[in-house]
PDB file of C-alpha atoms in Angstrom:
ATOM      1  CA  MET A   1      16.118  15.776   2.205  1.00  0.00           C
ATOM      2  CA  ASP A   2      13.722  18.691   2.542  1.00  0.00           C
ATOM      3  CA  ASP A   3      12.325  17.882  -0.878  1.00  0.00           C
ATOM      4  CA  LEU A   4      10.951  14.624   0.506  1.00  0.00           C
ATOM      5  CA  ALA A   5       7.568  14.243   2.094  1.00  0.00           C
ATOM      6  CA  LEU A   6       6.440  10.867   3.744  1.00  0.00           C
ATOM      7  CA  ILE A   7       2.615  10.242   4.081  1.00  0.00           C
ATOM      8  CA  VAL A   8       1.626   7.942   6.975  1.00  0.00           C
ATOM      9  CA  LEU A   9      -1.975   6.993   6.578  1.00  0.00           C
ATOM     10  CA  ASN A  10      -3.653   6.117  10.048  1.00  0.00           C
ATOM     11  CA  TYR A  11      -6.959   4.254  10.549  1.00  0.00           C
ATOM     12  CA  ASN A  12      -7.669   3.067  14.022  1.00  0.00           C
ATOM     13  CA  SER A  13      -3.957   2.350  14.467  1.00  0.00           C
ATOM     14  CA  ALA A  14      -2.621   5.247  16.550  1.00  0.00           C
ATOM     15  CA  GLU A  15      -0.052   3.049  18.451  1.00  0.00           C
ATOM     16  CA  ASP A  16       1.461   1.777  15.259  1.00  0.00           C
ATOM     17  CA  THR A  17       1.476   5.374  13.711  1.00  0.00           C
ATOM     18  CA  ILE A  18       3.099   6.748  16.831  1.00  0.00           C
ATOM     19  CA  LEU A  19       5.886   4.197  16.733  1.00  0.00           C
ATOM     20  CA  CYS A  20       6.421   4.532  13.037  1.00  0.00           C
ATOM     21  CA  VAL A  21       6.655   8.503  13.230  1.00  0.00           C
ATOM     22  CA  ASN A  22       8.814   8.388  16.294  1.00  0.00           C
ATOM     23  CA  GLN A  23      11.287   6.176  14.374  1.00  0.00           C
ATOM     24  CA  LEU A  24      11.390   8.574  11.457  1.00  0.00           C
ATOM     25  CA  LEU A  25      11.890  11.491  13.883  1.00  0.00           C
ATOM     26  CA  SER A  26      14.899   9.599  15.347  1.00  0.00           C
ATOM     27  CA  PHE A  27      16.712  10.113  12.123  1.00  0.00           C
ATOM     28  CA  LYS A  28      16.922  13.791  12.756  1.00  0.00           C
ATOM     29  CA  SER A  29      16.535  14.745   9.074  1.00  0.00           C
ATOM     30  CA  SER A  30      14.791  17.484   7.346  1.00  0.00           C
ATOM     31  CA  PHE A  31      12.187  15.465   5.448  1.00  0.00           C
ATOM     32  CA  HIS A  32       8.459  16.222   6.059  1.00  0.00           C
ATOM     33  CA  ILE A  33       6.209  13.813   7.744  1.00  0.00           C
ATOM     34  CA  ILE A  34       2.457  14.110   7.033  1.00  0.00           C
ATOM     35  CA  VAL A  35       0.174  11.917   9.172  1.00  0.00           C
ATOM     36  CA  VAL A  36      -3.362  11.585   7.749  1.00  0.00           C
ATOM     37  CA  ASP A  37      -6.072  10.159   9.983  1.00  0.00           C
ATOM     38  CA  ASN A  38      -8.524   8.531   7.596  1.00  0.00           C
ATOM     39  CA  PHE A  39     -11.525   9.464   9.720  1.00  0.00           C
ATOM     40  CA  SER A  40     -10.868   6.767  12.381  1.00  0.00           C
ATOM     41  CA  SER A  41     -13.827   5.388  14.271  1.00  0.00           C
ATOM     42  CA  ASP A  42     -11.800   5.289  17.583  1.00  0.00           C
ATOM     43  CA  ASN A  43      -9.983   8.025  19.395  1.00  0.00           C
ATOM     44  CA  SER A  44      -6.864   7.853  17.145  1.00  0.00           C
ATOM     45  CA  TYR A  45      -6.995  11.436  16.022  1.00  0.00           C
ATOM     46  CA  THR A  46      -6.935  12.738  19.541  1.00  0.00           C
ATOM     47  CA  ARG A  47      -4.151  10.455  20.604  1.00  0.00           C
ATOM     48  CA  LEU A  48      -2.088  11.473  17.544  1.00  0.00           C
ATOM     49  CA  GLN A  49      -2.761  15.187  18.392  1.00  0.00           C
ATOM     50  CA  ASP A  50      -1.686  14.660  21.919  1.00  0.00           C
ATOM     51  CA  THR A  51       1.544  12.730  21.014  1.00  0.00           C
ATOM     52  CA  LEU A  52       2.701  14.197  17.717  1.00  0.00           C
ATOM     53  CA  GLY A  53       1.111  17.622  17.515  1.00  0.00           C
ATOM     54  CA  GLY A  54       4.249  19.533  18.814  1.00  0.00           C
ATOM     55  CA  TYR A  55       6.724  18.352  16.305  1.00  0.00           C
ATOM     56  CA  SER A  56       7.785  20.833  13.674  1.00  0.00           C
ATOM     57  CA  PHE A  57       8.369  18.302  11.023  1.00  0.00           C
ATOM     58  CA  VAL A  58       5.065  16.572  11.452  1.00  0.00           C
ATOM     59  CA  ASP A  59       1.791  17.785   9.958  1.00  0.00           C
ATOM     60  CA  LEU A  60      -1.369  16.118  11.262  1.00  0.00           C
ATOM     61  CA  LEU A  61      -4.454  16.045   8.997  1.00  0.00           C
ATOM     62  CA  GLN A  62      -7.935  14.433   9.438  1.00  0.00           C
ATOM     63  CA  ALA A  63      -9.819  13.359   6.374  1.00  0.00           C
ATOM     64  CA  PRO A  64     -13.526  14.480   6.304  1.00  0.00           C
ATOM     65  CA  SER A  65     -14.571  10.818   5.704  1.00  0.00           C
ATOM     66  CA  ASN A  66     -12.762   7.468   5.140  1.00  0.00           C
ATOM     67  CA  GLY A  67     -12.423   7.341   1.416  1.00  0.00           C
ATOM     68  CA  GLY A  68      -9.980   4.451   1.509  1.00  0.00           C
ATOM     69  CA  TYR A  69      -6.230   4.017   0.913  1.00  0.00           C
ATOM     70  CA  SER A  70      -5.866   6.122  -2.329  1.00  0.00           C
ATOM     71  CA  ALA A  71      -8.073   8.964  -1.048  1.00  0.00           C
ATOM     72  CA  GLY A  72      -6.343   9.259   2.275  1.00  0.00           C
ATOM     73  CA  ASN A  73      -2.895   9.242   0.803  1.00  0.00           C
ATOM     74  CA  ASN A  74      -3.782  11.614  -1.921  1.00  0.00           C
ATOM     75  CA  LEU A  75      -5.078  14.032   0.703  1.00  0.00           C
ATOM     76  CA  GLY A  76      -1.543  13.894   2.252  1.00  0.00           C
ATOM     77  CA  ILE A  77       0.230  14.196  -1.165  1.00  0.00           C
ATOM     78  CA  ARG A  78      -1.836  17.265  -2.083  1.00  0.00           C
ATOM     79  CA  TYR A  79      -1.036  18.980   1.257  1.00  0.00           C
ATOM     80  CA  ALA A  80       2.517  18.334   0.687  1.00  0.00           C
ATOM     81  CA  VAL A  81       2.484  19.778  -2.739  1.00  0.00           C
ATOM     82  CA  SER A  82       0.660  23.004  -1.557  1.00  0.00           C
ATOM     83  CA  HIS A  83       2.844  23.564   1.555  1.00  0.00           C
ATOM     84  CA  TYR A  84       6.308  22.420   0.560  1.00  0.00           C
ATOM     85  CA  LYS A  85       8.837  22.496  -2.393  1.00  0.00           C
ATOM     86  CA  ILE A  86       9.029  18.647  -2.754  1.00  0.00           C
ATOM     87  CA  LYS A  87      10.186  16.395  -5.556  1.00  0.00           C
ATOM     88  CA  VAL A  88       9.669  12.998  -3.836  1.00  0.00           C
ATOM     89  CA  ILE A  89       6.577  11.494  -2.113  1.00  0.00           C
ATOM     90  CA  GLY A  90       6.918   8.493   0.204  1.00  0.00           C
ATOM     91  CA  ILE A  91       3.885   6.286   1.122  1.00  0.00           C
ATOM     92  CA  LEU A  92       4.227   4.464   4.393  1.00  0.00           C
ATOM     93  CA  ASN A  93       1.856   2.221   6.265  1.00  0.00           C
ATOM     94  CA  PRO A  94       1.833   2.656  10.060  1.00  0.00           C
ATOM     95  CA  ASP A  95       2.994  -0.962  10.545  1.00  0.00           C
ATOM     96  CA  VAL A  96       6.158  -0.323   8.568  1.00  0.00           C
ATOM     97  CA  PHE A  97       9.451   0.059  10.258  1.00  0.00           C
ATOM     98  CA  ILE A  98      12.318   1.843   8.452  1.00  0.00           C
ATOM     99  CA  PRO A  99      15.602   0.836  10.270  1.00  0.00           C
ATOM    100  CA  ASN A 100      17.736   3.888   9.435  1.00  0.00           C
ATOM    101  CA  LEU A 101      18.011   7.003   7.267  1.00  0.00           C
ATOM    102  CA  GLU A 102      20.260   5.309   4.751  1.00  0.00           C
ATOM    103  CA  VAL A 103      17.256   3.412   3.465  1.00  0.00           C
ATOM    104  CA  LEU A 104      15.456   6.674   2.546  1.00  0.00           C
ATOM    105  CA  LYS A 105      18.544   8.450   1.186  1.00  0.00           C
ATOM    106  CA  SER A 106      19.657   5.494  -0.863  1.00  0.00           C
ATOM    107  CA  MET A 107      16.293   4.846  -2.455  1.00  0.00           C
ATOM    108  CA  LYS A 108      15.681   8.530  -3.143  1.00  0.00           C
ATOM    109  CA  ALA A 109      19.111   8.865  -4.844  1.00  0.00           C
ATOM    110  CA  VAL A 110      18.349   5.952  -7.156  1.00  0.00           C
ATOM    111  CA  LEU A 111      14.894   7.203  -7.999  1.00  0.00           C
ATOM    112  CA  MET A 112      16.150  10.616  -8.985  1.00  0.00           C
ATOM    113  CA  SER A 113      19.063   9.192 -11.047  1.00  0.00           C
ATOM    114  CA  ASN A 114      16.909   8.549 -14.173  1.00  0.00           C
ATOM    115  CA  ASP A 115      13.943  10.517 -15.413  1.00  0.00           C
ATOM    116  CA  LYS A 116      12.237   7.186 -16.368  1.00  0.00           C
ATOM    117  CA  TYR A 117      12.334   5.923 -12.755  1.00  0.00           C
ATOM    118  CA  ALA A 118       8.873   6.496 -11.329  1.00  0.00           C
ATOM    119  CA  ILE A 119       8.565   4.429  -8.199  1.00  0.00           C
ATOM    120  CA  ILE A 120      10.978   2.547  -5.934  1.00  0.00           C
ATOM    121  CA  GLY A 121      10.389   0.059  -3.126  1.00  0.00           C
ATOM    122  CA  GLY A 122      12.641  -1.665  -0.689  1.00  0.00           C
ATOM    123  CA  ALA A 123      13.298  -5.344   0.164  1.00  0.00           C
ATOM    124  CA  ALA A 124      10.520  -6.250   2.558  1.00  0.00           C
ATOM    125  CA  LEU A 125      10.977  -8.354   5.763  1.00  0.00           C
ATOM    126  CA  ASP A 126       8.039  -9.763   7.565  1.00  0.00           C
ATOM    127  CA  GLY A 127       7.390  -9.381  11.273  1.00  0.00           C
ATOM    128  CA  ARG A 128       9.803 -12.318  12.039  1.00  0.00           C
ATOM    129  CA  ASN A 129      12.665 -10.497  10.079  1.00  0.00           C
ATOM    130  CA  GLN A 130      12.417 -13.102   7.263  1.00  0.00           C
ATOM    131  CA  TYR A 131      12.985 -11.905   3.742  1.00  0.00           C
ATOM    132  CA  ASN A 132      10.424 -12.867   0.988  1.00  0.00           C
ATOM    133  CA  PRO A 133      10.792 -11.107  -2.428  1.00  0.00           C
ATOM    134  CA  ASN A 134       7.188 -11.784  -3.130  1.00  0.00           C
ATOM    135  CA  LEU A 135       6.265  -9.256  -0.354  1.00  0.00           C
ATOM    136  CA  SER A 136       8.096  -6.463  -2.168  1.00  0.00           C
ATOM    137  CA  SER A 137       6.757  -6.573  -5.722  1.00  0.00           C
ATOM    138  CA  TRP A 138       4.689  -8.667  -8.112  1.00  0.00           C
ATOM    139  CA  ASN A 139       3.775  -8.887 -11.755  1.00  0.00           C
ATOM    140  CA  ILE A 140       0.896  -6.899 -13.335  1.00  0.00           C
ATOM    141  CA  PRO A 141      -1.915  -9.516 -13.474  1.00  0.00           C
ATOM    142  CA  SER A 142      -2.704 -11.163 -16.732  1.00  0.00           C
ATOM    143  CA  SER A 143      -6.275 -11.499 -17.764  1.00  0.00           C
ATOM    144  CA  MET A 144      -6.531 -14.901 -16.211  1.00  0.00           C
ATOM    145  CA  ASP A 145      -4.587 -13.734 -13.212  1.00  0.00           C
ATOM    146  CA  LEU A 146      -7.325 -11.089 -12.635  1.00  0.00           C
ATOM    147  CA  ILE A 147      -9.804 -13.935 -12.109  1.00  0.00           C
ATOM    148  CA  ARG A 148      -7.463 -16.573 -10.497  1.00  0.00           C
ATOM    149  CA  ASN A 149      -5.990 -14.141  -7.966  1.00  0.00           C
ATOM    150  CA  HIS A 150      -9.373 -13.264  -6.572  1.00  0.00           C
ATOM    151  CA  PHE A 151     -10.002 -16.741  -5.342  1.00  0.00           C
ATOM    152  CA  ILE A 152      -9.758 -16.710  -1.600  1.00  0.00           C
ATOM    153  CA  LEU A 153      -7.631 -19.883  -1.508  1.00  0.00           C
ATOM    154  CA  ASN A 154      -5.303 -18.680  -4.147  1.00  0.00           C
ATOM    155  CA  HIS A 155      -2.130 -17.057  -2.709  1.00  0.00           C
ATOM    156  CA  ARG A 156      -0.763 -14.252  -4.983  1.00  0.00           C
ATOM    157  CA  HIS A 157       2.465 -14.087  -2.884  1.00  0.00           C
ATOM    158  CA  ALA A 158       3.081 -17.793  -3.747  1.00  0.00           C
ATOM    159  CA  GLN A 159       3.684 -16.588  -7.462  1.00  0.00           C
ATOM    160  CA  ILE A 160       7.219 -15.677  -8.366  1.00  0.00           C
ATOM    161  CA  PRO A 161       7.486 -12.027  -9.587  1.00  0.00           C
ATOM    162  CA  SER A 162       9.638 -11.022 -12.434  1.00  0.00           C
ATOM    163  CA  LEU A 163      12.853  -9.358 -11.444  1.00  0.00           C
ATOM    164  CA  LYS A 164      14.980  -7.812 -14.096  1.00  0.00           C
ATOM    165  CA  ILE A 165      18.375  -6.826 -12.731  1.00  0.00           C
ATOM    166  CA  ILE A 166      19.298  -3.377 -14.150  1.00  0.00           C
ATOM    167  CA  GLY A 167      22.209  -2.336 -11.890  1.00  0.00           C
ATOM    168  CA  ASP A 168      24.062  -3.029  -8.717  1.00  0.00           C
ATOM    169  CA  LYS A 169      21.445  -4.434  -6.301  1.00  0.00           C
ATOM    170  CA  LEU A 170      18.590  -2.872  -8.270  1.00  0.00           C
ATOM    171  CA  ALA A 171      15.645  -4.608  -9.947  1.00  0.00           C
ATOM    172  CA  GLN A 172      13.224  -3.477 -12.373  1.00  0.00           C
ATOM    173  CA  VAL A 173       9.589  -4.795 -11.465  1.00  0.00           C
ATOM    174  CA  GLU A 174       6.074  -4.329 -12.507  1.00  0.00           C
ATOM    175  CA  CYS A 175       4.273  -3.552  -9.311  1.00  0.00           C
ATOM    176  CA  VAL A 176       5.857  -2.313  -6.022  1.00  0.00           C
ATOM    177  CA  ALA A 177       4.034  -3.163  -2.777  1.00  0.00           C
ATOM    178  CA  GLY A 178       1.942  -0.278  -1.510  1.00  0.00           C
ATOM    179  CA  CYS A 179       2.957  -0.496   2.115  1.00  0.00           C
ATOM    180  CA  PHE A 180       6.178   1.456   1.499  1.00  0.00           C
ATOM    181  CA  PHE A 181       7.494   3.160  -1.539  1.00  0.00           C
ATOM    182  CA  LEU A 182       8.931   6.471  -2.845  1.00  0.00           C
ATOM    183  CA  ALA A 183       7.562   8.038  -6.021  1.00  0.00           C
ATOM    184  CA  ARG A 184       8.730  10.961  -8.146  1.00  0.00           C
ATOM    185  CA  LEU A 185       6.123  13.702  -7.595  1.00  0.00           C
ATOM    186  CA  SER A 186       6.053  14.793 -11.272  1.00  0.00           C
ATOM    187  CA  VAL A 187       5.145  11.305 -12.389  1.00  0.00           C
ATOM    188  CA  MET A 188       2.495  10.954  -9.740  1.00  0.00           C
ATOM    189  CA  GLN A 189       0.990  14.264 -10.982  1.00  0.00           C
ATOM    190  CA  GLU A 190       1.172  13.000 -14.538  1.00  0.00           C
ATOM    191  CA  LEU A 191      -0.651   9.811 -13.549  1.00  0.00           C
ATOM    192  CA  GLY A 192      -3.392  11.681 -11.644  1.00  0.00           C
ATOM    193  CA  PHE A 193      -2.131  10.503  -8.265  1.00  0.00           C
ATOM    194  CA  LEU A 194      -3.534   7.252  -6.758  1.00  0.00           C
ATOM    195  CA  ASP A 195      -6.834   6.078  -8.234  1.00  0.00           C
ATOM    196  CA  GLU A 196      -9.590   6.913  -5.776  1.00  0.00           C
ATOM    197  CA  ASN A 197     -12.128   4.592  -7.499  1.00  0.00           C
ATOM    198  CA  VAL A 198     -10.762   1.768  -5.484  1.00  0.00           C
ATOM    199  CA  PHE A 199     -11.354   1.940  -1.625  1.00  0.00           C
ATOM    200  CA  LEU A 200      -8.684  -0.828  -0.857  1.00  0.00           C
ATOM    201  CA  TYR A 201      -6.651  -3.353  -2.896  1.00  0.00           C
ATOM    202  CA  ASN A 202      -5.347  -3.141  -6.408  1.00  0.00           C
ATOM    203  CA  GLU A 203      -3.877   0.301  -6.096  1.00  0.00           C
ATOM    204  CA  GLU A 204      -0.411  -1.104  -6.842  1.00  0.00           C
ATOM    205  CA  ASN A 205      -1.688  -2.892  -9.960  1.00  0.00           C
ATOM    206  CA  ILE A 206      -3.221   0.232 -11.238  1.00  0.00           C
ATOM    207  CA  LEU A 207       0.020   2.210 -10.643  1.00  0.00           C
ATOM    208  CA  GLY A 208       1.922  -0.523 -12.437  1.00  0.00           C
ATOM    209  CA  ILE A 209      -0.374  -0.442 -15.411  1.00  0.00           C
ATOM    210  CA  LYS A 210      -0.192   3.290 -15.713  1.00  0.00           C
ATOM    211  CA  CYS A 211       3.545   3.522 -15.366  1.00  0.00           C
ATOM    212  CA  LYS A 212       4.043   0.761 -18.057  1.00  0.00           C
ATOM    213  CA  LYS A 213       1.784   2.580 -20.506  1.00  0.00           C
ATOM    214  CA  LYS A 214       3.712   5.826 -19.951  1.00  0.00           C
ATOM    215  CA  GLY A 215       7.074   4.223 -20.386  1.00  0.00           C
ATOM    216  CA  TYR A 216       8.050   4.599 -16.694  1.00  0.00           C
ATOM    217  CA  VAL A 217       9.974   2.063 -14.586  1.00  0.00           C
ATOM    218  CA  GLU A 218       9.219   0.753 -11.144  1.00  0.00           C
ATOM    219  CA  LEU A 219      12.172  -0.506  -8.995  1.00  0.00           C
ATOM    220  CA  VAL A 220      13.117  -2.475  -5.963  1.00  0.00           C
ATOM    221  CA  ALA A 221      16.309  -1.701  -4.086  1.00  0.00           C
ATOM    222  CA  LEU A 222      17.484  -5.137  -3.203  1.00  0.00           C
ATOM    223  CA  ASP A 223      19.986  -3.874  -0.531  1.00  0.00           C
ATOM    224  CA  GLN A 224      17.588  -1.563   1.376  1.00  0.00           C
ATOM    225  CA  PHE A 225      15.533  -3.544   3.838  1.00  0.00           C
ATOM    226  CA  TYR A 226      12.436  -2.572   5.779  1.00  0.00           C
ATOM    227  CA  ILE A 227      10.095  -4.434   8.121  1.00  0.00           C
ATOM    228  CA  HIS A 228       6.406  -4.804   7.337  1.00  0.00           C
ATOM    229  CA  ASN A 229       4.980  -6.039  10.664  1.00  0.00           C
ATOM    230  CA  HIS A 230       1.578  -6.907   9.148  1.00  0.00           C
ATOM    231  CA  LYS A 231      -0.793  -8.226  11.762  1.00  0.00           C
ATOM    232  CA  ASN A 232      -2.772 -11.157  10.185  1.00  0.00           C
ATOM    233  CA  SER A 233      -4.330 -12.506  13.356  1.00  0.00           C
ATOM    234  CA  PRO A 234      -6.381 -10.102  15.390  1.00  0.00           C
ATOM    235  CA  ALA A 235      -6.812 -10.789  19.067  1.00  0.00           C
ATOM    236  CA  GLN A 236     -10.642 -11.024  18.546  1.00  0.00           C
ATOM    237  CA  LYS A 237     -11.987 -13.015  15.639  1.00  0.00           C
ATOM    238  CA  PRO A 238     -13.958 -10.984  13.119  1.00  0.00           C
ATOM    239  CA  SER A 239     -17.672 -11.411  12.809  1.00  0.00           C
ATOM    240  CA  LEU A 240     -19.193 -13.045   9.759  1.00  0.00           C
ATOM    241  CA  LYS A 241     -20.469  -9.625   8.716  1.00  0.00           C
ATOM    242  CA  LYS A 242     -16.887  -8.135   8.699  1.00  0.00           C
ATOM    243  CA  LEU A 243     -15.536 -11.137   6.793  1.00  0.00           C
ATOM    244  CA  ILE A 244     -18.111 -10.775   4.066  1.00  0.00           C
ATOM    245  CA  SER A 245     -17.613  -7.051   4.009  1.00  0.00           C
ATOM    246  CA  ALA A 246     -13.950  -7.392   3.465  1.00  0.00           C
ATOM    247  CA  SER A 247     -14.554  -9.782   0.676  1.00  0.00           C
ATOM    248  CA  LYS A 248     -17.014  -7.376  -0.860  1.00  0.00           C
ATOM    249  CA  ILE A 249     -14.468  -4.559  -0.701  1.00  0.00           C
ATOM    250  CA  GLY A 250     -11.820  -6.577  -2.596  1.00  0.00           C
ATOM    251  CA  TYR A 251     -14.412  -7.773  -5.076  1.00  0.00           C
ATOM    252  CA  GLN A 252     -15.596  -4.099  -5.860  1.00  0.00           C
ATOM    253  CA  SER A 253     -11.963  -3.060  -6.245  1.00  0.00           C
ATOM    254  CA  ARG A 254     -11.300  -5.971  -8.649  1.00  0.00           C
ATOM    255  CA  CYS A 255     -14.365  -5.199 -10.741  1.00  0.00           C
ATOM    256  CA  TYR A 256     -13.232  -1.617 -11.133  1.00  0.00           C
ATOM    257  CA  LEU A 257      -9.811  -2.759 -12.213  1.00  0.00           C
ATOM    258  CA  CYS A 258     -11.422  -5.251 -14.687  1.00  0.00           C
ATOM    259  CA  LYS A 259     -13.737  -2.528 -16.279  1.00  0.00           C
ATOM    260  CA  ALA A 260     -11.223   0.315 -16.430  1.00  0.00           C
ATOM    261  CA  TYR A 261      -7.984  -1.530 -17.379  1.00  0.00           C
ATOM    262  CA  TYR A 262      -9.051  -4.825 -18.811  1.00  0.00           C
ATOM    263  CA  SER A 263     -12.426  -5.805 -20.265  1.00  0.00           C
ATOM    264  CA  PRO A 264     -15.936  -6.014 -18.904  1.00  0.00           C
ATOM    265  CA  LYS A 265     -16.321  -9.455 -20.349  1.00  0.00           C
ATOM    266  CA  PHE A 266     -14.484 -10.867 -17.288  1.00  0.00           C
ATOM    267  CA  LEU A 267     -17.087  -9.532 -14.846  1.00  0.00           C
ATOM    268  CA  PRO A 268     -19.284 -12.486 -14.908  1.00  0.00           C
ATOM    269  CA  MET A 269     -16.443 -14.804 -13.940  1.00  0.00           C
ATOM    270  CA  LEU A 270     -15.313 -12.459 -11.135  1.00  0.00           C
ATOM    271  CA  TRP A 271     -18.930 -12.490  -9.831  1.00  0.00           C
ATOM    272  CA  ALA A 272     -18.885 -16.311  -9.861  1.00  0.00           C
ATOM    273  CA  VAL A 273     -15.532 -16.380  -8.010  1.00  0.00           C
ATOM    274  CA  GLU A 274     -16.961 -13.870  -5.408  1.00  0.00           C
ATOM    275  CA  MET A 275     -19.956 -16.084  -4.830  1.00  0.00           C
ATOM    276  CA  VAL A 276     -17.559 -19.064  -4.201  1.00  0.00           C
ATOM    277  CA  ASN A 277     -15.468 -16.930  -1.862  1.00  0.00           C
ATOM    278  CA  ARG A 278     -18.517 -15.943   0.190  1.00  0.00           C
ATOM    279  CA  LEU A 279     -19.695 -19.558   0.446  1.00  0.00           C
ATOM    280  CA  TYR A 280     -16.259 -20.571   1.650  1.00  0.00           C
ATOM    281  CA  ILE A 281     -16.219 -17.714   4.252  1.00  0.00           C
ATOM    282  CA  PHE A 282     -19.669 -18.758   5.494  1.00  0.00           C
ATOM    283  CA  LEU A 283     -18.801 -22.495   5.795  1.00  0.00           C
ATOM    284  CA  SER A 284     -15.524 -21.779   7.418  1.00  0.00           C
ATOM    285  CA  TYR A 285     -17.174 -19.460   9.961  1.00  0.00           C
ATOM    286  CA  ILE A 286     -19.794 -21.990  10.870  1.00  0.00           C
ATOM    287  CA  LYS A 287     -17.155 -24.725  11.162  1.00  0.00           C
ATOM    288  CA  ASN A 288     -15.033 -22.587  13.634  1.00  0.00           C
ATOM    289  CA  ARG A 289     -18.230 -21.719  15.610  1.00  0.00           C
ATOM    290  CA  ILE A 290     -19.088 -25.443  16.014  1.00  0.00           C
ATOM    291  CA  ARG A 291     -15.605 -26.324  17.270  1.00  0.00           C
TER     292      ARG A 291
END
């Protein structure tokens, strides 16, 4: 497993990152763990240094600025390439829990069994240990999905992804969830790594589009489970400014996806949807404040 490097991207989530890394270390395997602090605004980097700094299989990096999901993970990938002889890269969110080493070993073995296999994910469980296939993969958006999926009231995960069974407990899919996947390094290099033109959101769609154009296949191992303990309800309700900012980030990402991989003619419709979203956010915020 020394040809595998796992990238854990941290931003203001030191506690989750420490739990995630400690779980990986408990496997007592020879894969490399590269923790990238994405220029956290709290004391995450210091906490990570104090807790994880002494482990030989853990490298701790700090990004010079917060360039987003793609830029932070690419920093870790390039570090792995320059320091280790690796063939497989793993991307892992801090709030992901891998239950045992077999998950990584099995997924890696499948990935390397065919030169056309580019990316493999597992079967995702939510924080309540409930399985939902829509959390593991989804379809590349159609032109109309590009617009429809940006509506704040439209839930992408309610759509049923296409699963083409191609082997024993193995499915071919179009987009693998970005919270946890393994990727063949040679393919990632050919694709130019993760697209840093998006700060957050749509990275998986871009990977799916690029893989499909190159004739590569994305997979989900249906028998290898992991937990994505995504926290949807923060203890403190976000301000209106933060809510609008989050919507703006998603909008900018969707606009780039539209211009680079679809057609600029859809941009006016995206803008209209974003205005509706912001109005809905404003009215919902006021309603909650009045209560």
